[in-house]
Coordinates of C-alpha atoms in Angstrom, one line a residue:
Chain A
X84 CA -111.8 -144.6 134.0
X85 CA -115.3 -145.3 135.3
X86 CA -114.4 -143.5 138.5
X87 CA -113.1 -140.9 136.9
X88 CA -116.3 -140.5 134.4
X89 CA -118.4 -140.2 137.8
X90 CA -116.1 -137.6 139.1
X91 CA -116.6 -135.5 136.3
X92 CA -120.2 -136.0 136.1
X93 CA -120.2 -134.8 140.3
X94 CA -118.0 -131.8 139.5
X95 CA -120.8 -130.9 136.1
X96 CA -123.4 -131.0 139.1
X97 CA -120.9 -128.9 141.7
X98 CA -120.3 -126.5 139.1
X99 CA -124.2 -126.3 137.8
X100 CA -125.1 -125.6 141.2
X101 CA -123.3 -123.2 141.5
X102 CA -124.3 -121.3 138.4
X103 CA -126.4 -117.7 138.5
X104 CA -126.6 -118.5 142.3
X105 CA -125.4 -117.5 145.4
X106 CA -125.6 -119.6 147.9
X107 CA -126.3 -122.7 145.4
X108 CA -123.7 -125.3 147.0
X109 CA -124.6 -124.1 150.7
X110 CA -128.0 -124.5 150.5
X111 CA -128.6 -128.0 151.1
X112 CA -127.2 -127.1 154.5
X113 CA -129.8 -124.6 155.5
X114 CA -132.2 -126.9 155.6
X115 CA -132.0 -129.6 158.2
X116 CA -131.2 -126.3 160.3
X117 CA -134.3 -124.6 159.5
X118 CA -136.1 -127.6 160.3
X119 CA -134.5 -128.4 163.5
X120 CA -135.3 -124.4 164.5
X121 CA -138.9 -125.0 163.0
X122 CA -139.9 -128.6 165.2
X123 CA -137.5 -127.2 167.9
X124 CA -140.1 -124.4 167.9
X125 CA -142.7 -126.4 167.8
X126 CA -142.0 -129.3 170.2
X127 CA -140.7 -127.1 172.9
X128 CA -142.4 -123.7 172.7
X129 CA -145.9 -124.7 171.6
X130 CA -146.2 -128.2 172.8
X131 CA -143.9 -130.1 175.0
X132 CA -142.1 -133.6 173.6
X133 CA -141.7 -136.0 176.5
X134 CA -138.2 -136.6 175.2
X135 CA -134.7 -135.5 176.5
X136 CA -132.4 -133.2 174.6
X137 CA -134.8 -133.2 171.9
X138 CA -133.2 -130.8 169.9
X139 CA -130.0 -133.8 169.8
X140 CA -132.5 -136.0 169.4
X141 CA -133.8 -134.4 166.5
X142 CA -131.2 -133.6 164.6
X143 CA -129.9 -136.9 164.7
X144 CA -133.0 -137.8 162.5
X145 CA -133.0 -134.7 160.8
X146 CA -130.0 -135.2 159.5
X147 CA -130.3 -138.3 157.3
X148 CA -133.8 -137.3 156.8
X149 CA -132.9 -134.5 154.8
X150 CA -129.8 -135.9 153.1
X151 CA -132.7 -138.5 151.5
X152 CA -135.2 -135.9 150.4
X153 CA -132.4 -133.8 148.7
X154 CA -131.3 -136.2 147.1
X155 CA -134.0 -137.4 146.0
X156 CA -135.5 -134.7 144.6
X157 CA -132.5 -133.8 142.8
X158 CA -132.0 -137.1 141.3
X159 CA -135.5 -137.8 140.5
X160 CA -135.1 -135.6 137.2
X161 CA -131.2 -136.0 137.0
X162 CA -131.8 -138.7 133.3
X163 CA -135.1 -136.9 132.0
X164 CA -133.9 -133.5 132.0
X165 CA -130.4 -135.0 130.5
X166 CA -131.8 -135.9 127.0
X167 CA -128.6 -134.3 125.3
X168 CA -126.4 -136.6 127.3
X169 CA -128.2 -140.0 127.2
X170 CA -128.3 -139.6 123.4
X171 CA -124.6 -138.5 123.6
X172 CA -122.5 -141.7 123.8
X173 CA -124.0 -144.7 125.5
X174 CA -122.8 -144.6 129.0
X175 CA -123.7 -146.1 132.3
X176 CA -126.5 -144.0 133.0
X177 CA -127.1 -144.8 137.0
X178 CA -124.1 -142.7 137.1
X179 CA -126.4 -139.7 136.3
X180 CA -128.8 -140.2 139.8
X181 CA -125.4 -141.4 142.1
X182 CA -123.3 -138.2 141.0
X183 CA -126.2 -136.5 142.4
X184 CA -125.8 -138.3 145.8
X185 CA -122.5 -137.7 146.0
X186 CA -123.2 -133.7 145.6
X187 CA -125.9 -134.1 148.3
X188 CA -123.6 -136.1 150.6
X189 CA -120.7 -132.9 150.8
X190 CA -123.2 -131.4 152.9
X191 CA -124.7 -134.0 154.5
X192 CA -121.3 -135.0 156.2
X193 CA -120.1 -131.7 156.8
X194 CA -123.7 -131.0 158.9
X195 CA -122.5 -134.4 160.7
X196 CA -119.0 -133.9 161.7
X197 CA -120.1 -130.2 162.7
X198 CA -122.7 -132.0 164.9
X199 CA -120.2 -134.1 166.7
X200 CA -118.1 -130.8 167.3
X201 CA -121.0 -128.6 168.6
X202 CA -121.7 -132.0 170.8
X203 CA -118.2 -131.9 171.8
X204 CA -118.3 -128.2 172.5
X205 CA -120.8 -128.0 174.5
X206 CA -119.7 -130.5 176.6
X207 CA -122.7 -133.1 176.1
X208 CA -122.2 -136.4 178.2
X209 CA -123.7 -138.8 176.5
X210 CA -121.5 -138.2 173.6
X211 CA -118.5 -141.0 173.7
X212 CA -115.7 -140.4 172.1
X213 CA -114.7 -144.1 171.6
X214 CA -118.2 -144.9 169.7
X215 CA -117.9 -142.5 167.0
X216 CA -116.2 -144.8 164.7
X217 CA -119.0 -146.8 164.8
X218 CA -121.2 -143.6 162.9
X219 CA -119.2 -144.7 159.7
X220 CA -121.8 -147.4 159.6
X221 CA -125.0 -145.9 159.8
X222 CA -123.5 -143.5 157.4
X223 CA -122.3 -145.8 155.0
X224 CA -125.9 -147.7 155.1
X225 CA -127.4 -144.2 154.6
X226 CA -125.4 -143.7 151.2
X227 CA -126.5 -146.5 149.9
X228 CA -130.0 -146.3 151.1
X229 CA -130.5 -142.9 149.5
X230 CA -128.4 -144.1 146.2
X231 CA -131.0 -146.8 145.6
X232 CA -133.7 -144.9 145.8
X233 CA -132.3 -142.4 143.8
X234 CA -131.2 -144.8 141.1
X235 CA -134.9 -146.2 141.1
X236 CA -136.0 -142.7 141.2
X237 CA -134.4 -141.4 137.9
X238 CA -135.4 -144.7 136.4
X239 CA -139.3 -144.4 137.0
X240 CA -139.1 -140.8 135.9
X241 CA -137.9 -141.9 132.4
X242 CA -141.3 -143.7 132.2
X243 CA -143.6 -141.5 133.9
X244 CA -143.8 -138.4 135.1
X245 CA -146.4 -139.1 138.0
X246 CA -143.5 -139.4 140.8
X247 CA -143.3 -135.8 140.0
X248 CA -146.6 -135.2 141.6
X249 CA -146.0 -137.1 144.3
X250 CA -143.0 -137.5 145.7
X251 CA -143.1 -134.6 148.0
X252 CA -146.4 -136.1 149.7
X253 CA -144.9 -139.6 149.3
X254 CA -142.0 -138.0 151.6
X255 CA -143.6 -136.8 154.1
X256 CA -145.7 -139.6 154.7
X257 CA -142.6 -141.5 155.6
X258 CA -140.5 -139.0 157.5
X259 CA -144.0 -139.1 159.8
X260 CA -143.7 -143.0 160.0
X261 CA -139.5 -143.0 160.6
X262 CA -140.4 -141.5 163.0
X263 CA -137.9 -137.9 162.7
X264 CA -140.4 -135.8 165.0
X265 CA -141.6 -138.3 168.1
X266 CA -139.7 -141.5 169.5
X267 CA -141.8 -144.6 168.0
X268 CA -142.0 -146.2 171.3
X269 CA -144.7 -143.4 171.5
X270 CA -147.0 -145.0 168.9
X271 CA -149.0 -149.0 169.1
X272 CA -147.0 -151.8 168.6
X273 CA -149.4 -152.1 165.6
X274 CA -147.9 -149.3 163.7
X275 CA -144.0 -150.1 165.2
X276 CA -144.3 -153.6 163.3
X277 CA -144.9 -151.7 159.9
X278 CA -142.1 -150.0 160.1
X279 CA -139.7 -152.4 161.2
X280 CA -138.2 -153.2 157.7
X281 CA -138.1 -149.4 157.3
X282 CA -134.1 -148.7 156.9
X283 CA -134.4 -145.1 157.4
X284 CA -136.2 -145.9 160.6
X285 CA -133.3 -148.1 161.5
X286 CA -130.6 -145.7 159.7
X287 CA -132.0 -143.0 162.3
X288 CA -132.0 -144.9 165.2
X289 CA -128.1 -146.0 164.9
X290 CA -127.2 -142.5 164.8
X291 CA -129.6 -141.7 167.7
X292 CA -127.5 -145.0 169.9
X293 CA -124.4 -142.8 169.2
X294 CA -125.1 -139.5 169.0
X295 CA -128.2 -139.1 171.3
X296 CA -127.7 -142.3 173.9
X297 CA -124.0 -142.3 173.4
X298 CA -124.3 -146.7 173.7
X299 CA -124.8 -149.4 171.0
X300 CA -127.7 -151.9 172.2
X301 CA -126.3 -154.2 169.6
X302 CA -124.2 -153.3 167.4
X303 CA -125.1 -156.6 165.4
X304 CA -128.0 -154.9 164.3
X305 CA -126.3 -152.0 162.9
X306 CA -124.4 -154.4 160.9
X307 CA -127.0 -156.2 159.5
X308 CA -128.5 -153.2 158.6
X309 CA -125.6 -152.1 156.3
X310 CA -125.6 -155.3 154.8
X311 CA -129.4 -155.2 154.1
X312 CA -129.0 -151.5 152.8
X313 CA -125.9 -153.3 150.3
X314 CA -128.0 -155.8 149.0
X315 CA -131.3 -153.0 148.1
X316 CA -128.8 -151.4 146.3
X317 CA -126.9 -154.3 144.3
X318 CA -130.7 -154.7 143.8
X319 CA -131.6 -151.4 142.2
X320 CA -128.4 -151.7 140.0
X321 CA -129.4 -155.1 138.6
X322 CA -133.1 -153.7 138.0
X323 CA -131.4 -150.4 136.6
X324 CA -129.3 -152.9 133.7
X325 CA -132.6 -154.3 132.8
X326 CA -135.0 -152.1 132.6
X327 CA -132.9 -148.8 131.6
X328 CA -132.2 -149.9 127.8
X329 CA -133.0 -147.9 124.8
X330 CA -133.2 -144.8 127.6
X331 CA -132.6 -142.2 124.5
X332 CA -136.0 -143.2 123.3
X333 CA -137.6 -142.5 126.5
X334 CA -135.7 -139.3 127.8
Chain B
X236 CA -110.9 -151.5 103.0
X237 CA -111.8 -155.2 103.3
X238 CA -111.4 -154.9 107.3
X239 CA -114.6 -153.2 108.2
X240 CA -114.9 -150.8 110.5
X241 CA -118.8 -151.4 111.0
X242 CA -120.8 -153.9 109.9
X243 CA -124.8 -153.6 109.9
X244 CA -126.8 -157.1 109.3
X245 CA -130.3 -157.1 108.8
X246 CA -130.9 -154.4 111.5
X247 CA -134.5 -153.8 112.6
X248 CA -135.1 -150.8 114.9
X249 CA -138.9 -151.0 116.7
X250 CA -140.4 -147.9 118.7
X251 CA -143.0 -148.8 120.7
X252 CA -146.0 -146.8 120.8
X253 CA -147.4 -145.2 123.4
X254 CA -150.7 -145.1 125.3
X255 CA -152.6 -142.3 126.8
X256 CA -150.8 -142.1 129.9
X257 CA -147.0 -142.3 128.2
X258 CA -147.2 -146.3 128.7
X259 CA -145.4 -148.2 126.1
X260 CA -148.4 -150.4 124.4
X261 CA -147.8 -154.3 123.6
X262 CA -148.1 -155.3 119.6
X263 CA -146.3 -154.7 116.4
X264 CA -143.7 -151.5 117.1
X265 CA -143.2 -148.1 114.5
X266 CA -140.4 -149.7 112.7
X267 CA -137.6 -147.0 112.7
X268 CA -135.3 -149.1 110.5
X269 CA -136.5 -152.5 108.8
X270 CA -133.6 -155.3 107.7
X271 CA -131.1 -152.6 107.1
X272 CA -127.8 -154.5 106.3
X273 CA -124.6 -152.7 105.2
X274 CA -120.9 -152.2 106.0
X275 CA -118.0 -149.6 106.3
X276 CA -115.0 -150.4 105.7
X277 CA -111.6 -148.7 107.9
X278 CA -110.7 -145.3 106.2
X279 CA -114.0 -145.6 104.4
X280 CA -117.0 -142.8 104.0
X281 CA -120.9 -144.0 103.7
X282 CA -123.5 -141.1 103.1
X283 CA -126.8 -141.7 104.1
X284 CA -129.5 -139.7 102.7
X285 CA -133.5 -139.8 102.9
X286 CA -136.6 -137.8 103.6
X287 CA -137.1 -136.5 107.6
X288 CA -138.3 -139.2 109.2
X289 CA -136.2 -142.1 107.4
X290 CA -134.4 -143.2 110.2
X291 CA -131.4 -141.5 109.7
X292 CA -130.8 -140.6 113.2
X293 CA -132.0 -143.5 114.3
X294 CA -129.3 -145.6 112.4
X295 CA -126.4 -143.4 113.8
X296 CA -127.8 -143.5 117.5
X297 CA -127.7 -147.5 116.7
X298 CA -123.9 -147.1 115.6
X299 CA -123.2 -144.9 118.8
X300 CA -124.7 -147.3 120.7
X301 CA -127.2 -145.0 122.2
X302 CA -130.0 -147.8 120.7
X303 CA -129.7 -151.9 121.1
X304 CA -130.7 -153.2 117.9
X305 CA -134.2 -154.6 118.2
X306 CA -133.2 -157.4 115.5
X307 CA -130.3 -158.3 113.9
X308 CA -126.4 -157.6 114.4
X309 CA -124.8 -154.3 114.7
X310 CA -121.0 -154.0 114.9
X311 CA -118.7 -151.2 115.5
X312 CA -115.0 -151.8 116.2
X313 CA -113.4 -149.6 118.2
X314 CA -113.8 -146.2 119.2
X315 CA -116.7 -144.3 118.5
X316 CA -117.3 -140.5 118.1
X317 CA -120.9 -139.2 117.5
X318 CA -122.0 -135.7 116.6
X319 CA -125.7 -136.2 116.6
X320 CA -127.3 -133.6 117.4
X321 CA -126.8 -130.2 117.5
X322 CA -126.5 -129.4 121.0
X323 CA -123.4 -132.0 120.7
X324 CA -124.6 -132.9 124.7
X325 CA -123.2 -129.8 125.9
X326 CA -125.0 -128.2 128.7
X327 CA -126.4 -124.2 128.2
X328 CA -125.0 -123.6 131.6
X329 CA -121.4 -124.5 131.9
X330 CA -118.8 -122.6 130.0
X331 CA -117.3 -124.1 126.7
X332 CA -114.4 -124.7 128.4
X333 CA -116.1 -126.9 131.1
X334 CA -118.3 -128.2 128.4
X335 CA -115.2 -129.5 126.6
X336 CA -113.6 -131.2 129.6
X337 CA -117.3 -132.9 130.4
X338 CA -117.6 -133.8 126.8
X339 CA -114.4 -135.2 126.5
X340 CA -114.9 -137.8 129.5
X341 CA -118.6 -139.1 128.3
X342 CA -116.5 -139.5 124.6
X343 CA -114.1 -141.7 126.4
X344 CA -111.0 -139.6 126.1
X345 CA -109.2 -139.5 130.1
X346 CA -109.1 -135.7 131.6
X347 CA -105.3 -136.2 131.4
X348 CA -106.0 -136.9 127.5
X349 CA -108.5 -134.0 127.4
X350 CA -106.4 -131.3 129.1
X351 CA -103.3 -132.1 127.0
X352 CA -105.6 -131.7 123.6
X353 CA -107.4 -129.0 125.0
X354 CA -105.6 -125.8 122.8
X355 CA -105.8 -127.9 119.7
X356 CA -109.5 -128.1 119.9
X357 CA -109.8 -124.7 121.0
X358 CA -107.5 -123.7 117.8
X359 CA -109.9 -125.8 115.4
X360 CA -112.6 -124.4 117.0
X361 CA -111.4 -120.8 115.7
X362 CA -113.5 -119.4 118.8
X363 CA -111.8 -116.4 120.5
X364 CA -110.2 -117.0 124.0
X365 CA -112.8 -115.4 125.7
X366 CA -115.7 -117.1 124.0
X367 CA -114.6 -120.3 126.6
X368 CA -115.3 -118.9 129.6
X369 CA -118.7 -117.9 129.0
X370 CA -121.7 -119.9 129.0
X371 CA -122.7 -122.1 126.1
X372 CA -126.3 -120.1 126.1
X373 CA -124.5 -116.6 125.2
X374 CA -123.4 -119.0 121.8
X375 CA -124.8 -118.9 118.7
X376 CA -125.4 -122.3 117.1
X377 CA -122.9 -122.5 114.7
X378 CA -120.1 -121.5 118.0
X379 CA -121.8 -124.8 119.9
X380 CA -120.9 -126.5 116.8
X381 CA -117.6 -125.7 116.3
X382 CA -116.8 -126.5 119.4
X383 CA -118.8 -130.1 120.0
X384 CA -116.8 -130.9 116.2
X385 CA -113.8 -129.5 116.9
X386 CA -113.9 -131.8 120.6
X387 CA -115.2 -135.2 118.4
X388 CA -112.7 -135.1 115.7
X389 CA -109.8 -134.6 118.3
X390 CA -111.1 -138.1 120.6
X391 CA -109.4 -140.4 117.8
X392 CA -112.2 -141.6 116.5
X393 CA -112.0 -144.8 114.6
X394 CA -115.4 -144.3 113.7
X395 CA -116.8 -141.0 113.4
X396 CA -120.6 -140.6 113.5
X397 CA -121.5 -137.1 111.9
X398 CA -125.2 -136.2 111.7
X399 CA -126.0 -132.8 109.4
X400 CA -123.6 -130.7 111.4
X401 CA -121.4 -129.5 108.6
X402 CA -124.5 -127.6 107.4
X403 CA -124.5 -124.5 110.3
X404 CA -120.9 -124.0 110.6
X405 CA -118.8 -121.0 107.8
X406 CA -117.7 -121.4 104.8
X407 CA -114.2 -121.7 106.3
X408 CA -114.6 -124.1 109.6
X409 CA -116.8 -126.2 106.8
X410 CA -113.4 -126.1 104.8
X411 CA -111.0 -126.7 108.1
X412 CA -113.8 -129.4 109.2
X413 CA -113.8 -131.0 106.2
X414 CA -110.2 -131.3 105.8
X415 CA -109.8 -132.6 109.3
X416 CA -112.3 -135.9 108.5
X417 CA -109.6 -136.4 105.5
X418 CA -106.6 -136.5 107.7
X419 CA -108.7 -138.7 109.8
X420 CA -110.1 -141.1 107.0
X421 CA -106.5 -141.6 105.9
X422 CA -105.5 -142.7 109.5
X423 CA -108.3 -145.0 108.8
X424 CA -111.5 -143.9 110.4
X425 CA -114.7 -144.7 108.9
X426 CA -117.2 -142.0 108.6
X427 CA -121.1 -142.2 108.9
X428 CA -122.1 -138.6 107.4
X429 CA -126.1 -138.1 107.8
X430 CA -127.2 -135.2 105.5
X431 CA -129.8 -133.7 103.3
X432 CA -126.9 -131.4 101.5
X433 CA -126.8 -133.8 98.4
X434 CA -123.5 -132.5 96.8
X435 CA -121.3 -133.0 99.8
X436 CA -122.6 -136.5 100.0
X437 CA -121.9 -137.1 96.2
X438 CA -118.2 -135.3 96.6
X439 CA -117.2 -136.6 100.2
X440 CA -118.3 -140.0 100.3
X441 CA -117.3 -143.3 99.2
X442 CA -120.8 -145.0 99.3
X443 CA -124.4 -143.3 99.4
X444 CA -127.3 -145.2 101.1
X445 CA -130.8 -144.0 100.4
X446 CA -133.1 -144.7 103.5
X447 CA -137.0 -145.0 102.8
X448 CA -139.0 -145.3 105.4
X449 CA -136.5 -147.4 107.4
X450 CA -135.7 -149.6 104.5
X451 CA -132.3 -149.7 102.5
X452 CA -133.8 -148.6 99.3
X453 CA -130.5 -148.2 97.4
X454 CA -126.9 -148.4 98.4
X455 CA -124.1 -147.5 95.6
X456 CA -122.0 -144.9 94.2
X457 CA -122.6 -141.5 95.0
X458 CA -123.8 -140.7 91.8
X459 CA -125.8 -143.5 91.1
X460 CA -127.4 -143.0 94.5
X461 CA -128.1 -139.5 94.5
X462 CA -129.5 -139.7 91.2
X463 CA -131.6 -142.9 92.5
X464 CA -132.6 -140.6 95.6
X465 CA -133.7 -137.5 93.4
X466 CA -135.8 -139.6 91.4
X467 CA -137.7 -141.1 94.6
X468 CA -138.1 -137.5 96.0
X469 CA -140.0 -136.5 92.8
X470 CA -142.3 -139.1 93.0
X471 CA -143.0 -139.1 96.5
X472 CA -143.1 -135.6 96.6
X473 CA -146.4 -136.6 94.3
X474 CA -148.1 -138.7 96.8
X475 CA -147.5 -136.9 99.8
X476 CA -149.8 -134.5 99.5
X477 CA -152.4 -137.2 98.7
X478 CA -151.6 -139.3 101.4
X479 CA -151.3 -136.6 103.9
X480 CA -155.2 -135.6 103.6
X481 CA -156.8 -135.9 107.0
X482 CA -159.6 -138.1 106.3
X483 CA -161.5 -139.4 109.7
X484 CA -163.5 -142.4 108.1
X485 CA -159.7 -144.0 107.6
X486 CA -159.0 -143.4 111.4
X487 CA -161.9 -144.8 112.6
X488 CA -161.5 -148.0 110.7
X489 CA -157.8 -147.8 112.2
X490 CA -159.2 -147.5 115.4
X491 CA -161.8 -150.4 114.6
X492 CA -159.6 -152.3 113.6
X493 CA -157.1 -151.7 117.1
X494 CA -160.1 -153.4 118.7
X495 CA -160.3 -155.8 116.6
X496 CA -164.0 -155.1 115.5

């Protein structure tokens, strides 16, 4: 029942989407590729980037990277601007902020597995067939490392409308630190330190070990990761419970 | 009768104010509703009438369970359909057809549920087959309506929650709507109805409750309790205009005060 009231709140969102526009559902997917063309531009006809395949590279990061700042952005809003249906029945509202994950995440896969077959097509060798299993990992600790923050998101909009403001700049900021754009093994040790408990940082780099090295250092550490990512979340749901009550008089 | 359907005990309802930048501030709350304690019994009807502001709404978005009670016990047994406001939570966008199938869902009906109801609401509706594939926006209000009521009164509501909505819809959905919370009522749902429209309280319900300012000021037989609520209005109607006068010297000894000067 509680599945099924999150599948209908996914396939409201599918459908609005796709209201009075085009292109609506297939956006999301133009624009990791407009950014890969954009740094691609960048990094290899204006400056060079000391870095191998970097278009692979890239992408890898991109990926993800994207999948996040969709999401959001689309989920930041997704209780505020849903007055009619918070005041409606009471309901679990997280739902709200995840069904807009799960909207965000049709494309973000689909960019992924057409990644692996354009690596597969072209024929590039450091993509292993037998490790692509293993991308169900960083994949799954992505999901839940974009549905917390999109749960917190949609919370902290309820209260204030700053995040509004600034959670484009907020953004960019960290795709800069990930790093997406440059390896971090370019930057001081300094700066690497920071952004060790970063799990987009660490998110990117297990899809880099398979899709871009095509070998798992340790694969421990992926693990870990997912489990860390699991544990933010259970950790935005509990703060969700207690903090989201009385919602209708905020929205 | 003597099984009730909801039971309200000494319900307070705070809002917290607000500071400059949207913050909820710390101290004493707007009381919405203050010690409001009542009952409604299976198959039973309670009006509630009062000025705007009364907490009207806010009572029913308590039953609905859209608001935890800020004090005191509220209640409600078994399953509950609200028509609150008038959008009925029905999105401008989507056509009334998907509107229904959302709707349905967040009421608590399953889409197997929903899809085999889904002629009969568009039959109470009385909306013309085409009207559901087009997009809620291209409705008039009283259209929205019919539809969000027609939806509610077809989720087998054991308590229906029904907030001035009978007021925009014809003369004959009003009749059809009406008759519909009958055939309910005898299958033993208990109605909330919210209105301002005094003689459909006095002829529809079982119980009226006057709401002043929050408080319970009267709860009794229709009659008794319209007449009661007429009586108030006059007199308040009095004041208001007294009471209303913008006079700064108050609000600076408010604000004084607020600092504790």
């Amino acid at each position: 029942m509680r599945l099924e009231l999150l599948g209908t709140l996914v396939e409201r969102q599918l459908r609005l989407r796709s209201k009075r526009s085009v292109f609506g559902v297939v956006w999301p997917l133009a624009a990791p590729l407009l950014l890969l063309a954009l740094y691609l531009f960048v990094f290899t006809s204006v400056f060079t980037a000391p870095v191998d395949r970097y278009g692979v590279y890239l992408f890898a990061g991109l990926l993800p990277w994207t999948f996040l700042v969709q999401a959001s952005h689309d989920a930041l809003q997704s209780i505020s601007f849903e007055p009619e249906l918070v005041r409606r029945a009471p309901m679990p509202y997280h739902y709200l902020p995840l069904a807009r994950v799960v909207v965000m995440a049709i494309p973000f896969l689909a960019l992924l597995v057409a990644f692996v077959v354009y690596l597969a097509v072209v024929g590039d060798e450091h993509l292993r067939p037998v490790l692509l299993p293993m991308l169900a990992v960083p994949v799954a600790s992505t999901l839940l490392v974009v549905a917390t923050i999109a749960v917190l998101l949609a919370l902290l909009d309820v209260f204030s409308r700053d995040l509004r403001y600034v959670l484009h700049n907020l953004l960019t900021v960290w795709f800069f630190l990930v790093p997406i754009v440059y390896d971090r093994r370019m930057v001081g040790p300094q700066l690497q330190a920071v952004t060790a408990v970063d799990p987009m940082r660490r998110v990117v780099e297990q899809y880099r070990d398979v899709l871009y090295d095509g070998r798992i250092a340790s694969p421990v550490a992926h693990v870990v990761t997912l489990g860390a990512c699991a544990a933010l979340f259970l950790a935005s749901l509990v703060l969700f419970r207690r903090l989201a009550v009385d919602l209708a008089k905020d929205v | 009768m003597n099984d009730p359907a909801v039971v309200v005990d000494q319900l307070w309802e705070g809002f917290r104010r607000r500071g400059r930048y949207g913050w909820r501030r710390r101290g004493e709350p707007h009381w919405a509703l203050r010690d409001v304690t009542l009952s409604v019994g299976r198959g039973r009807s309670l009006g509630v009438v009062g000025a705007n502001g009364s907490g009207k709404t806010t009572l029913l978005q308590v039953l609905a369970g859209v608001l935890r009670p800020t004090r005191g016990q509220v209640d409600v047994r078994g399953r509950t359909a609200s028509l609150v406001d008038l959008s009925a939570g029905f999105h401008r966008d989507l056509t009334g057809h998907e509107n229904v199938l959302v709707g349905g869902v967040l009421l608590g009906l399953t889409r197997a549920e929903i899809r085999a109801r889904y002629d009969e609401v568009v039959d109470f509706s009385g909306l013309p087959a085409d009207a559901l594939d087009a997009p809620l926006s291209a409705y008039s209000a009283g259209m929205g309506l019919r539809l969000g009521f027609a939806l509610v009164v077809h989720t087998d509501p054991e308590v229906l929650l029904v907030d001035e909505v009978l007021a925009v819809g014809d003369d004959s959905f009003r009749a059809r709507a009406l008759g519909r919370v009958d055939e309910l009522r005898r299958g033993g749902t208990a109605l909330v109805l919210v209105s301002h429209d005094l003689d459909l309280v006095r002829a529809r319900c079982d119980d009226v409750a006057v709401l002043e300012r929050g408080s319970l000021a009267h709860v009794g037989r229709p009659d008794e309790a319209v007449a009661y609520y007429r009586s108030r209005q006059a007199v308040t109607d009095d004041g208001a205009a007294e009471r209303r006068v913008f006079d700064p010297s108050r609000r600076a000894a408010a604000a004084r005060r607020r600092r504790g000067v």
